[in-house]
Amino acid sequence: MQPKYTPENVSPFLAQVSDAAPWREAALKQLKVRGLPTPKLERWKYTNIAALAQSGAKAAEKTPIGTNPVALPWLLQTSRKFVFVNGHMVLGDQRLKITSENFDDAPAVHFNDTMLWSLNTALAVDGPNINILEDGAVFEIIHLGQNAESPLLASPRSAVRVATNVSATVIEQYLPVGDAPVYTNHAMQINLKSGAKLNHVRIQFEGANRRVLTSTHAKVAKDASYNASFLNIGAGLSRQEYWVELDEAGAYAAIKGAQLMAGRQLMDTTIQIDHKAPHCASNQTIRNVLAGEAVGVFQGKIYVHQPAQKTDGYQLCNTLMLSDRAAMNTKPELEIYADDVKCSHGTTTGKLDEAPLFYIRSRGIPEAEARRMILLAFIGDLYEAQPEYIADALNKHVEGWLDYASIHA
Amino acid sequence: MFAIKNLHAGIEGKEILKGINLTLEAGKVHAIMGPNGSGKSTLSYVLSGREDYEVTAGTVTLEGRDMLGMAPEERAAAGLFLAFQYPIEIPGVQTTTFLKTAVNAVRKARGEPELDPVTFLKTLKAKAEQLGVKDEMLKRPLNVGFSGGEKKRMEILQMAMLEPRVAILDETDSGLDIDALKIVAEGVNALRDAGRTFLVITHYQRLLDYITPDVVHVLSGGKIVKTGGPDLAKELESTGYAGYGNAA
């Protein structure tokens, strides 16, 4: 029987740690014992990243941007902009670079399978440490990969802090550049002070040879709200983890997004929301569309700690299968230690419903367009609350994917 | 103009229509009445091309063109329209957008230019007003949260926008109170014209008080068992279907 932890699979990466900064210590210690996650771990049952360990990937070096940053697809002209190339920050306010003083507040020690987070902590060199004090501020981060001869491991790191009663927006985009086998392992720490609001948007449309792993850890204080929206359409393999801790009364978190996959893509969204204080609410709304031989994963857990009375936890995952060869794995979980809570979860997985399809076609609308209409409607309401410039960008990507999938389904 | 000859059809291997013969002339309203299970809804689905029904024999032609080989959208473009007994809710698709897409798809298939947005909206508003469909309904997702009466009015509005040659109304009176029924009937009557034919499928005679048919057929056991004038409907109302055998 395979052991649960395989420390040897991480040793090639440990040899590449650039310095012995004290804030790397805990991460290195964890990695030396546990190694990289394997399917033996419950939360890694469906997504095997063994290829990362076997790839011989080298920690990516800092390279120049190699493209005109103005030409990148920014969503808002007036936003404050950061660019990562292969995990290194090459554009952005230098004063915001992560330093040893503020680098170490992130790891969520009570999660037992945070090895990717630790791997990032071991290897990350720089990244923005965004302190948001100005109400209405919009920050954009673009992740680029550059062509490489051999596999690379990029370790972008970012931290976002939103001050008391401030509302802000952070938009991340993962762009397809070149076709090199690059692994991206992003760790993002988010702290919301009391009454703060963050709209965190992630659009991932990486190239087919990319592997995108993201760990987002958000801590939400009193009456603050963390709103995450995502759209995943790219990368051969992607795994995004959201760990949200609702630390104080009145905290709120919503994670809404779609995974659209075709060909032989694997997409995994794994969420844990910890309700740690009373009167907190959370909402997970996930939609998946699978074409080709794609494999989808959704694991979502609502963990209600004993003091978290009057919790309102909601989770729904709907999946449409466009192909008989695709496979969807869903695992909704509730773990509740308080006795006065309201929690619900549900998942549906099915084919495109024939009745609406026939109804639409009977009005003269061709089948392909009728399908497109139903799929757009299936995803569309996820982004209804977004400001127009964000909703437009998301919908444009959705429509582009539908065009692609209609050919590759 | 619209001819159904010896139509046999069924679902999952079970034959429901057992040789239907009907000829609808332009400008006429034909009613089909029949007990539950006689094949009324099957007939409407088979004519409009629902794929889970299988046609085993017979022909359906519209002005000589074979309909059975056509996809549902091609039949719509050729001029066939079905007002559904149970209109489907389409969440996320605004009613106006849906109607515009449908009208322009049909126009395109007929080789006509698309309507410009201004003309389209003007036409839509005028027809919606006639049917008592409020602006607010047009902004909502199609049929989502509509009452039974609103859904039926929306079916007639779609019919008015698509201007079919053959309009099939499947149990359009079901679930309607008398006021809603009158509005729907007025909408249908306004669309009666010399170039159009109606096939009104109904269990009860009530609808036919407001949409006066030229010809009434009785469907039972998957066959037309009797044909007559408007009086036949009234006769059925008093005698019931007992004399015509029961379910298929």
XYZ file of C-alpha atoms in Angstrom:
657
model
C 0.000 0.000 0.000
C 1.139 3.470 -0.864
C 2.021 5.645 2.105
C -0.174 8.666 2.811
C 2.738 11.067 2.761
C 5.617 10.861 0.332
C 8.269 13.380 1.390
C 10.674 12.230 -1.327
C 8.490 13.714 -4.075
C 9.227 17.234 -2.897
C 13.006 16.927 -2.399
C 13.937 18.131 -5.914
C 12.127 21.384 -5.117
C 13.588 21.772 -1.635
C 17.021 21.735 -3.220
C 15.997 24.863 -5.130
C 14.970 27.047 -2.190
C 16.800 30.316 -2.775
C 17.534 31.393 0.777
C 16.984 30.359 4.363
C 14.673 33.227 5.295
C 13.063 32.532 8.668
C 9.510 32.754 7.311
C 10.159 29.694 5.156
C 10.974 27.503 8.158
C 7.518 26.189 9.044
C 6.703 25.468 5.406
C 9.951 23.577 4.853
C 9.332 21.587 7.984
C 5.876 20.539 6.773
C 7.130 19.645 3.310
C 9.971 17.511 4.699
C 7.428 15.397 6.552
C 4.549 15.336 4.097
C 5.913 15.954 0.639
C 3.497 16.904 -2.135
C -0.111 15.732 -1.989
C -1.002 12.353 -3.432
C -4.419 10.753 -4.130
C -4.048 8.987 -0.778
C -5.157 12.202 0.874
C -8.917 12.572 1.051
C -8.943 16.031 -0.423
C -6.668 14.969 -3.260
C -8.532 11.845 -4.283
C -9.617 13.067 -7.709
C -6.706 15.237 -8.785
C -3.315 13.668 -9.152
C -0.402 16.077 -9.399
C 2.237 13.350 -9.416
C 3.382 14.721 -12.769
C 4.672 17.829 -10.997
C 7.013 15.762 -8.870
C 8.167 13.750 -11.867
C 8.468 16.674 -14.242
C 11.908 17.799 -13.156
C 10.513 21.338 -13.160
C 12.963 24.037 -12.169
C 12.031 27.024 -10.068
C 11.489 29.783 -12.615
C 14.039 32.592 -12.753
C 13.091 36.203 -13.034
C 12.816 37.270 -16.669
C 11.839 40.567 -18.262
C 8.209 41.085 -19.217
C 8.931 40.582 -22.920
C 5.720 42.248 -24.001
C 4.215 45.701 -23.837
C 2.209 45.761 -20.610
C -0.141 48.359 -22.060
C -1.270 45.791 -24.618
C -2.343 43.279 -21.986
C -6.101 42.763 -21.606
C -6.657 44.961 -18.560
C -10.320 45.336 -17.707
C -10.096 48.858 -16.342
C -7.798 51.605 -17.503
C -7.619 53.277 -14.120
C -6.827 50.188 -12.070
C -3.500 49.695 -10.293
C -1.647 47.032 -12.187
C 0.673 44.150 -11.391
C 2.216 41.643 -13.762
C 3.789 38.342 -12.862
C 5.993 36.554 -15.376
C 6.605 32.929 -14.458
C 5.721 33.781 -10.879
C 7.973 36.825 -10.481
C 6.503 40.259 -10.128
C 7.842 42.334 -12.997
C 5.390 45.202 -13.035
C 3.806 46.890 -10.063
C 4.495 49.269 -7.262
C 7.826 48.130 -5.819
C 6.933 49.409 -2.366
C 4.273 46.765 -2.273
C 6.728 43.910 -2.596
C 6.449 41.175 -0.042
C 9.086 41.413 2.652
C 10.007 39.058 5.414
C 8.028 41.084 7.940
C 4.685 40.492 6.316
C 5.258 37.207 4.539
C 4.583 34.783 7.320
C 1.028 35.460 8.454
C -0.514 33.240 5.873
C -0.347 29.510 6.419
C -3.578 28.119 7.698
C -2.139 25.619 10.092
C -5.366 23.832 10.892
C -5.753 22.610 7.338
C -3.863 19.361 7.043
C -3.197 19.300 3.335
C -1.703 22.694 2.650
C 1.426 21.385 1.002
C 1.018 23.489 -2.125
C 0.765 26.573 0.041
C 3.925 25.480 1.808
C 5.672 24.790 -1.492
C 4.852 28.329 -2.530
C 6.177 29.704 0.764
C 9.366 27.727 0.273
C 9.997 28.986 -3.251
C 8.265 32.363 -3.643
C 10.605 35.300 -4.060
C 8.412 38.332 -4.480
C 4.888 39.545 -5.132
C 2.571 42.362 -4.288
C 1.548 43.022 -0.751
C -1.525 45.050 -1.450
C -2.795 47.209 1.371
C -6.082 48.737 0.362
C -7.032 51.870 2.253
C -8.935 53.695 -0.461
C -12.625 52.967 -0.913
C -13.532 51.846 -4.438
C -9.965 50.986 -5.436
C -9.474 48.445 -8.227
C -6.328 46.327 -8.489
C -5.501 44.047 -11.382
C -3.010 41.213 -11.479
C -2.031 39.476 -14.698
C -0.141 36.204 -14.622
C 1.952 35.516 -17.679
C 4.033 32.515 -18.517
C 6.900 32.761 -20.916
C 8.233 30.185 -23.257
C 10.749 27.801 -21.806
C 12.679 24.836 -23.141
C 12.083 22.658 -20.085
C 9.371 22.503 -17.411
C 9.248 25.366 -14.937
C 7.578 25.861 -11.594
C 6.336 29.402 -11.057
C 5.526 30.437 -7.493
C 3.692 33.760 -7.484
C 2.744 35.063 -4.087
C 0.344 37.823 -3.212
C -1.264 39.351 -0.174
C -4.303 41.583 -0.045
C -5.427 43.513 2.992
C -8.566 45.610 2.954
C -8.888 48.234 5.658
C -11.873 48.792 7.915
C -15.084 49.692 6.037
C -13.280 49.906 2.704
C -14.725 48.294 -0.442
C -12.289 47.147 -3.102
C -11.893 44.995 -6.172
C -9.050 42.662 -7.117
C -9.095 41.114 -10.572
C -6.717 38.328 -11.522
C -6.206 36.993 -15.010
C -4.146 33.984 -16.026
C -3.265 34.486 -19.677
C -2.172 31.994 -22.274
C 1.303 32.866 -23.479
C 3.402 30.366 -25.370
C 3.071 26.648 -24.982
C 5.816 25.806 -22.499
C 5.076 23.265 -19.763
C 4.830 25.690 -16.862
C 3.358 24.846 -13.486
C 1.978 27.835 -11.641
C 1.497 27.480 -7.904
C -0.017 30.694 -6.618
C -0.667 31.403 -2.945
C -2.816 34.358 -2.066
C -3.483 35.649 1.419
C -6.508 37.869 1.940
C -7.346 39.727 5.134
C -10.527 41.736 5.469
C -10.821 44.082 8.411
C -14.198 44.745 9.999
C -16.790 46.061 7.567
C -14.450 45.647 4.580
C -15.740 44.322 1.276
C -13.678 42.610 -1.385
C -14.814 41.635 -4.866
C -12.205 39.094 -5.960
C -12.481 38.057 -9.596
C -10.372 35.370 -11.216
C -10.367 34.549 -14.910
C -8.147 31.637 -15.863
C -7.701 31.002 -19.574
C -4.224 29.520 -19.645
C -2.840 27.445 -22.514
C -3.389 23.687 -22.700
C 0.155 22.825 -21.577
C -0.101 24.819 -18.379
C -0.931 23.485 -14.956
C -2.455 26.081 -12.673
C -2.652 25.513 -8.917
C -4.008 28.268 -6.726
C -4.501 28.458 -2.991
C -6.502 31.374 -1.669
C -6.782 31.865 2.037
C -9.178 34.546 3.222
C -9.736 35.708 6.781
C -12.906 37.711 7.234
C -13.514 39.938 10.258
C -16.688 41.371 11.766
C -19.353 42.360 9.205
C -16.822 42.091 6.389
C -17.634 40.302 3.161
C -15.485 38.328 0.796
C -17.026 37.847 -2.652
C -15.071 35.580 -4.959
C -16.083 35.028 -8.568
C -14.172 32.818 -10.944
C -14.248 31.558 -14.479
C -11.945 28.688 -15.376
C -11.614 27.742 -19.009
C -7.917 27.120 -19.602
C -4.997 24.916 -18.547
C -4.657 21.170 -18.997
C -4.955 20.753 -15.252
C -6.139 23.227 -12.693
C -6.839 23.007 -9.022
C -8.084 25.999 -7.129
C -8.531 25.925 -3.411
C -10.373 28.495 -1.392
C -10.041 28.371 2.371
C -12.187 30.982 4.010
C -12.342 31.674 7.706
C -15.293 33.682 8.971
C -13.628 34.825 12.158
C -16.096 37.275 13.670
C -19.839 37.844 13.876
C -21.565 39.086 10.744
C -18.812 37.958 8.388
C -19.900 36.807 4.936
C -18.326 34.860 2.112
C -19.614 34.013 -1.345
C -17.729 31.926 -3.881
C -19.432 31.792 -7.240
C -18.014 30.561 -10.472
C -17.944 28.284 -13.449
C -15.579 25.633 -14.698
C -15.923 25.083 -18.440
C -13.893 22.213 -19.770
C -13.336 20.281 -22.966
C -10.789 17.939 -24.507
C -8.834 16.183 -21.785
C -8.796 18.999 -19.270
C -9.067 18.395 -15.562
C -10.518 21.148 -13.402
C -10.821 21.006 -9.656
C -12.420 23.526 -7.334
C -12.036 22.687 -3.668
C -13.524 24.957 -1.040
C -13.637 24.986 2.709
C -15.535 27.674 4.554
C -14.985 27.752 8.290
C -17.733 29.381 10.290
C -15.997 30.294 13.524
C -18.309 32.952 14.959
C -22.062 33.396 15.287
C -24.312 35.101 12.716
C -22.101 34.460 9.706
C -23.348 33.463 6.268
C -21.726 31.812 3.289
C -22.751 30.934 -0.248
C -21.044 28.577 -2.690
C -22.589 28.500 -6.165
C -20.673 26.440 -8.679
C -21.544 25.548 -12.274
C -19.648 23.078 -14.410
C -19.941 22.313 -18.097
C -18.031 19.320 -19.429
C -17.377 18.429 -23.046
C -14.998 15.919 -24.631
C -13.240 13.681 -22.146
C -12.870 16.312 -19.483
C -12.802 15.480 -15.799
C -14.311 17.894 -13.311
C -14.027 18.022 -9.544
C -15.941 20.010 -6.992
C -15.341 19.513 -3.284
C -17.031 21.956 -0.987
C -17.170 21.901 2.753
C -19.022 24.033 5.225
C -17.386 23.616 8.620
C -19.411 25.085 11.473
C -17.418 25.428 14.691
C -19.156 25.113 18.031
C -19.469 28.877 18.771
C -20.919 29.614 15.327
C -24.600 29.646 16.236
C -27.080 31.135 13.722
C -24.842 30.154 10.855
C -26.429 30.330 7.413
C -24.466 28.130 5.020
C -25.498 27.488 1.443
C -23.892 25.399 -1.235
C -25.081 24.381 -4.697
C -23.153 22.751 -7.518
C -24.840 22.193 -10.902
C -23.169 20.322 -13.708
C -24.068 19.891 -17.361
C -22.513 17.001 -19.237
C -22.263 17.607 -22.970
C -20.420 14.362 -23.603
C -20.775 10.750 -22.459
C -16.995 10.467 -22.165
C -16.590 13.236 -19.602
C -16.679 12.607 -15.853
C -17.705 14.787 -12.929
C -16.810 14.173 -9.292
C -18.662 16.145 -6.664
C -18.291 15.967 -2.920
C -20.418 18.321 -0.854
C -19.720 18.183 2.871
C -21.183 19.656 6.005
C -19.420 19.361 9.320
C -21.421 21.000 12.077
C -20.616 21.384 15.784
C -23.159 24.100 16.634
C -26.811 23.254 17.235
C -28.670 26.296 15.929
C -27.645 26.603 12.295
C -29.149 26.562 8.829
C -27.037 24.755 6.257
C -27.977 23.402 2.876
C -26.126 21.750 0.082
C -27.062 20.224 -3.207
C -25.529 18.949 -6.382
C -27.050 18.094 -9.731
C -25.341 16.476 -12.675
C -27.173 15.901 -15.923
C -27.382 16.279 -19.628
C -28.759 19.289 -21.402
C -32.516 19.164 -20.868
C -34.366 18.230 -24.062
C -37.627 20.039 -23.247
C -36.281 23.619 -23.371
C -34.139 22.703 -26.351
C -37.214 21.575 -28.297
C -39.217 24.575 -27.166
C -36.566 27.014 -28.378
C -36.065 25.170 -31.678
C -39.816 25.094 -32.291
C -39.588 28.904 -32.476
C -37.239 28.654 -35.431
C -33.958 28.977 -33.559
C -31.370 26.497 -34.902
C -30.183 23.736 -32.596
C -26.639 25.054 -32.104
C -27.938 28.463 -31.128
C -30.596 26.948 -28.881
C -27.894 24.969 -27.045
C -25.781 28.067 -26.732
C -28.730 29.980 -25.320
C -29.363 27.343 -22.667
C -25.673 27.123 -21.731
C -25.312 30.879 -21.515
C -28.361 31.012 -19.282
C -26.924 28.173 -17.168
C -23.819 30.213 -16.419
C -24.990 33.774 -16.939
C -26.606 34.590 -13.633
C -23.383 33.849 -11.731
C -21.972 37.195 -12.771
C -25.129 39.298 -12.643
C -23.998 41.320 -9.633
C -20.668 42.273 -11.213
C -20.112 45.783 -12.550
C -20.574 45.905 -16.308
C -16.886 46.019 -17.267
C -16.242 42.790 -15.372
C -19.448 41.025 -16.427
C -18.721 41.856 -20.072
C -15.240 40.362 -19.864
C -16.533 37.211 -18.177
C -19.376 36.781 -20.653
C -17.064 37.301 -23.599
C -14.894 34.436 -22.359
C -17.945 32.251 -21.778
C -19.155 32.892 -25.331
C -15.697 32.225 -26.709
C -15.636 28.922 -24.876
C -19.055 27.960 -26.225
C -17.801 28.572 -29.771
C -14.775 26.430 -29.033
C -16.745 23.676 -27.325
C -19.300 23.462 -30.122
C -16.421 22.408 -32.375
C -14.588 20.253 -29.852
C -17.497 18.633 -28.003
C -52.630 23.615 -47.831
C -51.641 21.509 -44.793
C -52.200 17.809 -45.309
C -51.797 14.931 -42.893
C -52.132 11.527 -44.542
C -52.328 8.169 -42.800
C -50.091 9.362 -39.956
C -48.914 6.625 -37.615
C -46.650 7.602 -34.740
C -45.762 6.695 -31.189
C -43.220 6.847 -28.431
C -40.961 4.169 -26.999
C -42.413 1.550 -29.314
C -46.026 2.252 -28.365
C -48.226 3.357 -31.253
C -50.472 6.276 -30.299
C -51.540 7.791 -33.618
C -53.077 5.082 -35.776
C -53.669 6.608 -39.157
C -54.667 10.278 -38.982
C -56.047 11.929 -42.104
C -56.674 15.680 -42.071
C -56.624 18.407 -44.668
C -56.576 22.003 -43.455
C -57.483 24.707 -45.907
C -56.060 28.229 -45.743
C -58.271 30.651 -43.858
C -60.017 27.911 -41.885
C -60.062 26.985 -38.209
C -60.165 23.276 -37.493
C -60.797 22.003 -34.013
C -59.699 18.621 -32.741
C -61.552 17.387 -29.703
C -61.055 14.168 -27.852
C -60.920 12.470 -24.510
C -57.750 12.217 -22.428
C -55.278 9.781 -23.921
C -56.760 9.973 -27.414
C -53.468 11.251 -28.853
C -54.153 15.006 -29.006
C -50.847 16.144 -27.520
C -48.936 13.445 -29.384
C -50.330 14.849 -32.616
C -49.103 18.346 -31.770
C -45.637 17.092 -30.822
C -45.297 14.894 -33.889
C -46.336 17.743 -36.172
C -43.820 20.122 -34.619
C -40.998 17.585 -34.654
C -40.232 16.487 -31.129
C -37.453 13.951 -31.496
C -38.583 11.367 -28.955
C -41.684 10.593 -31.040
C -41.301 8.177 -33.909
C -43.302 8.385 -37.105
C -43.842 4.897 -38.514
C -46.021 5.704 -41.509
C -47.738 8.532 -43.346
C -46.939 11.999 -44.623
C -47.348 15.585 -43.493
C -47.015 18.315 -46.089
C -47.323 22.072 -46.027
C -48.052 23.407 -49.496
C -46.596 20.229 -50.919
C -43.378 20.370 -48.869
C -42.613 17.342 -46.723
C -42.534 18.373 -43.066
C -41.577 15.119 -41.379
C -38.003 15.182 -42.653
C -37.466 18.654 -41.235
C -35.922 19.672 -37.911
C -38.221 21.630 -35.549
C -36.572 24.930 -36.488
C -36.991 24.183 -40.200
C -40.695 23.516 -39.677
C -40.975 26.854 -37.872
C -39.268 28.577 -40.787
C -41.613 26.794 -43.191
C -44.519 28.332 -41.289
C -45.555 25.911 -38.564
C -46.185 27.092 -35.012
C -47.145 25.172 -31.900
C -48.608 26.975 -28.900
C -47.577 24.644 -26.072
C -49.979 23.274 -23.511
C -47.223 23.707 -20.937
C -44.886 26.496 -22.095
C -41.320 25.929 -20.920
C -39.514 28.361 -18.628
C -36.183 29.537 -20.030
C -34.259 31.127 -17.160
C -31.568 33.607 -18.065
C -32.986 34.503 -21.484
C -34.837 37.788 -21.571
C -38.186 37.498 -23.358
C -37.461 40.356 -25.767
C -34.060 38.903 -26.664
C -35.623 35.509 -27.213
C -38.348 36.873 -29.479
C -35.860 38.882 -31.487
C -33.598 35.867 -31.942
C -36.561 33.732 -33.009
C -38.036 36.290 -35.418
C -34.702 36.942 -37.075
C -33.792 33.240 -37.261
C -37.068 32.547 -39.056
C -36.654 35.556 -41.344
C -33.139 34.481 -42.193
C -34.280 30.946 -43.001
C -37.026 32.394 -45.207
C -34.487 34.499 -47.083
C -35.818 37.751 -45.636
C -33.613 40.479 -44.154
C -33.384 40.696 -40.353
C -35.586 43.282 -38.692
C -33.734 46.330 -37.487
C -34.025 46.773 -33.706
C -36.325 49.797 -33.934
C -38.850 48.132 -36.244
C -38.705 44.960 -34.166
C -39.421 46.766 -30.894
C -42.214 48.799 -32.447
C -43.894 45.672 -33.805
C -43.402 43.828 -30.528
C -44.855 46.645 -28.436
C -47.947 46.949 -30.621
C -48.640 43.207 -30.555
C -47.873 42.899 -26.857
C -50.315 45.658 -26.063
C -53.050 43.904 -28.027
C -52.573 40.827 -25.850
C -52.236 42.721 -22.594
C -48.596 41.684 -22.220
C -46.893 44.306 -20.101
C -43.451 45.773 -20.797
C -42.268 44.396 -17.511
C -43.049 40.836 -18.696
C -40.962 41.346 -21.820
C -37.972 42.224 -19.678
C -38.232 39.092 -17.569
C -36.677 35.750 -18.513
C -39.030 33.894 -20.851
C -41.977 32.388 -18.953
C -40.079 32.437 -15.650
C -42.470 33.309 -12.840
C -45.319 33.909 -15.315
C -48.806 32.881 -14.229
C -50.657 30.273 -16.286
C -52.564 32.998 -18.121
C -49.413 35.027 -18.779
C -47.687 31.985 -20.244
C -50.562 31.338 -22.652
C -50.667 34.984 -23.706
C -46.923 34.794 -24.301
C -47.495 31.806 -26.590
C -49.980 33.803 -28.641
C -47.600 36.774 -28.709
C -44.877 34.515 -30.085
C -47.334 33.283 -32.679
C -48.224 36.847 -33.641
C -44.534 37.728 -34.005
C -43.623 34.659 -36.054
C -46.657 34.933 -38.382
C -46.998 31.216 -39.138
C -49.019 29.636 -41.973
C -50.198 26.805 -39.737
C -50.847 27.469 -36.064
C -51.458 24.557 -33.710
C -52.943 25.411 -30.324
C -52.481 22.577 -27.864
C -55.018 22.824 -25.012
C -54.518 26.557 -24.931
C -57.566 26.907 -22.694
C -56.208 24.704 -19.916
C -55.520 26.592 -16.741
C -57.176 29.791 -17.937
C -59.951 31.648 -16.183
C -62.678 33.150 -18.301
C -61.083 36.605 -18.607
C -57.725 35.197 -19.640
C -59.492 32.879 -22.046
C -61.228 35.827 -23.717
C -57.939 37.724 -24.138
C -56.248 34.685 -25.647
C -59.200 34.020 -27.968
C -59.244 37.646 -29.114
C -55.544 37.376 -29.867
C -56.132 34.259 -31.939
C -59.135 35.761 -33.739
C -57.065 38.823 -34.637
C -54.607 36.493 -36.381
C -57.248 34.732 -38.446
C -56.756 35.563 -42.068
C -57.165 34.103 -45.497
C -53.608 32.806 -45.723
C -53.454 31.100 -42.350
C -54.939 27.926 -40.930
C -55.501 26.960 -37.312
C -55.617 23.588 -35.638
C -57.197 24.075 -32.226
C -56.722 21.059 -29.969
C -58.954 20.994 -26.936
C -60.666 18.716 -24.488
C -63.528 21.099 -23.759
C -65.899 22.992 -25.963
C -65.449 26.182 -23.897
C -62.588 27.610 -25.990
C -64.669 27.103 -29.130
C -67.281 29.517 -27.799
C -64.705 32.218 -28.361
C -62.766 30.842 -31.318
C -65.482 29.613 -33.654
C -64.200 26.675 -35.693
C -65.148 25.974 -39.292
C -64.647 22.237 -38.883
C -64.664 20.016 -35.794
C -62.971 16.610 -35.643
C -63.231 14.023 -32.932
C -60.002 12.168 -32.142
C -60.292 8.888 -30.313
C -57.959 5.936 -30.029
C -55.447 7.641 -32.290
C -57.879 8.131 -35.176
C -60.294 10.801 -36.382
C -63.620 9.118 -35.740
C -66.005 11.899 -36.681
C -65.950 15.211 -38.534
C -68.620 17.873 -38.521
C -69.444 21.571 -38.220
C -69.344 23.802 -35.111
C -72.473 22.069 -33.812
C -70.490 18.874 -33.244
C -68.559 20.614 -30.469
C -71.763 21.620 -28.732
C -73.119 18.125 -29.091
C -70.001 16.711 -27.437
C -70.357 19.144 -24.587
C -73.735 17.663 -23.689
C -73.106 13.990 -24.496
C -69.424 13.718 -23.572
C -66.999 11.350 -25.283
C -68.730 8.205 -24.080
C -69.970 7.328 -27.538
C -66.491 7.551 -29.045
C -64.616 4.945 -27.080
C -61.994 5.874 -24.551
C -58.248 6.139 -24.344
C -55.977 4.904 -27.127
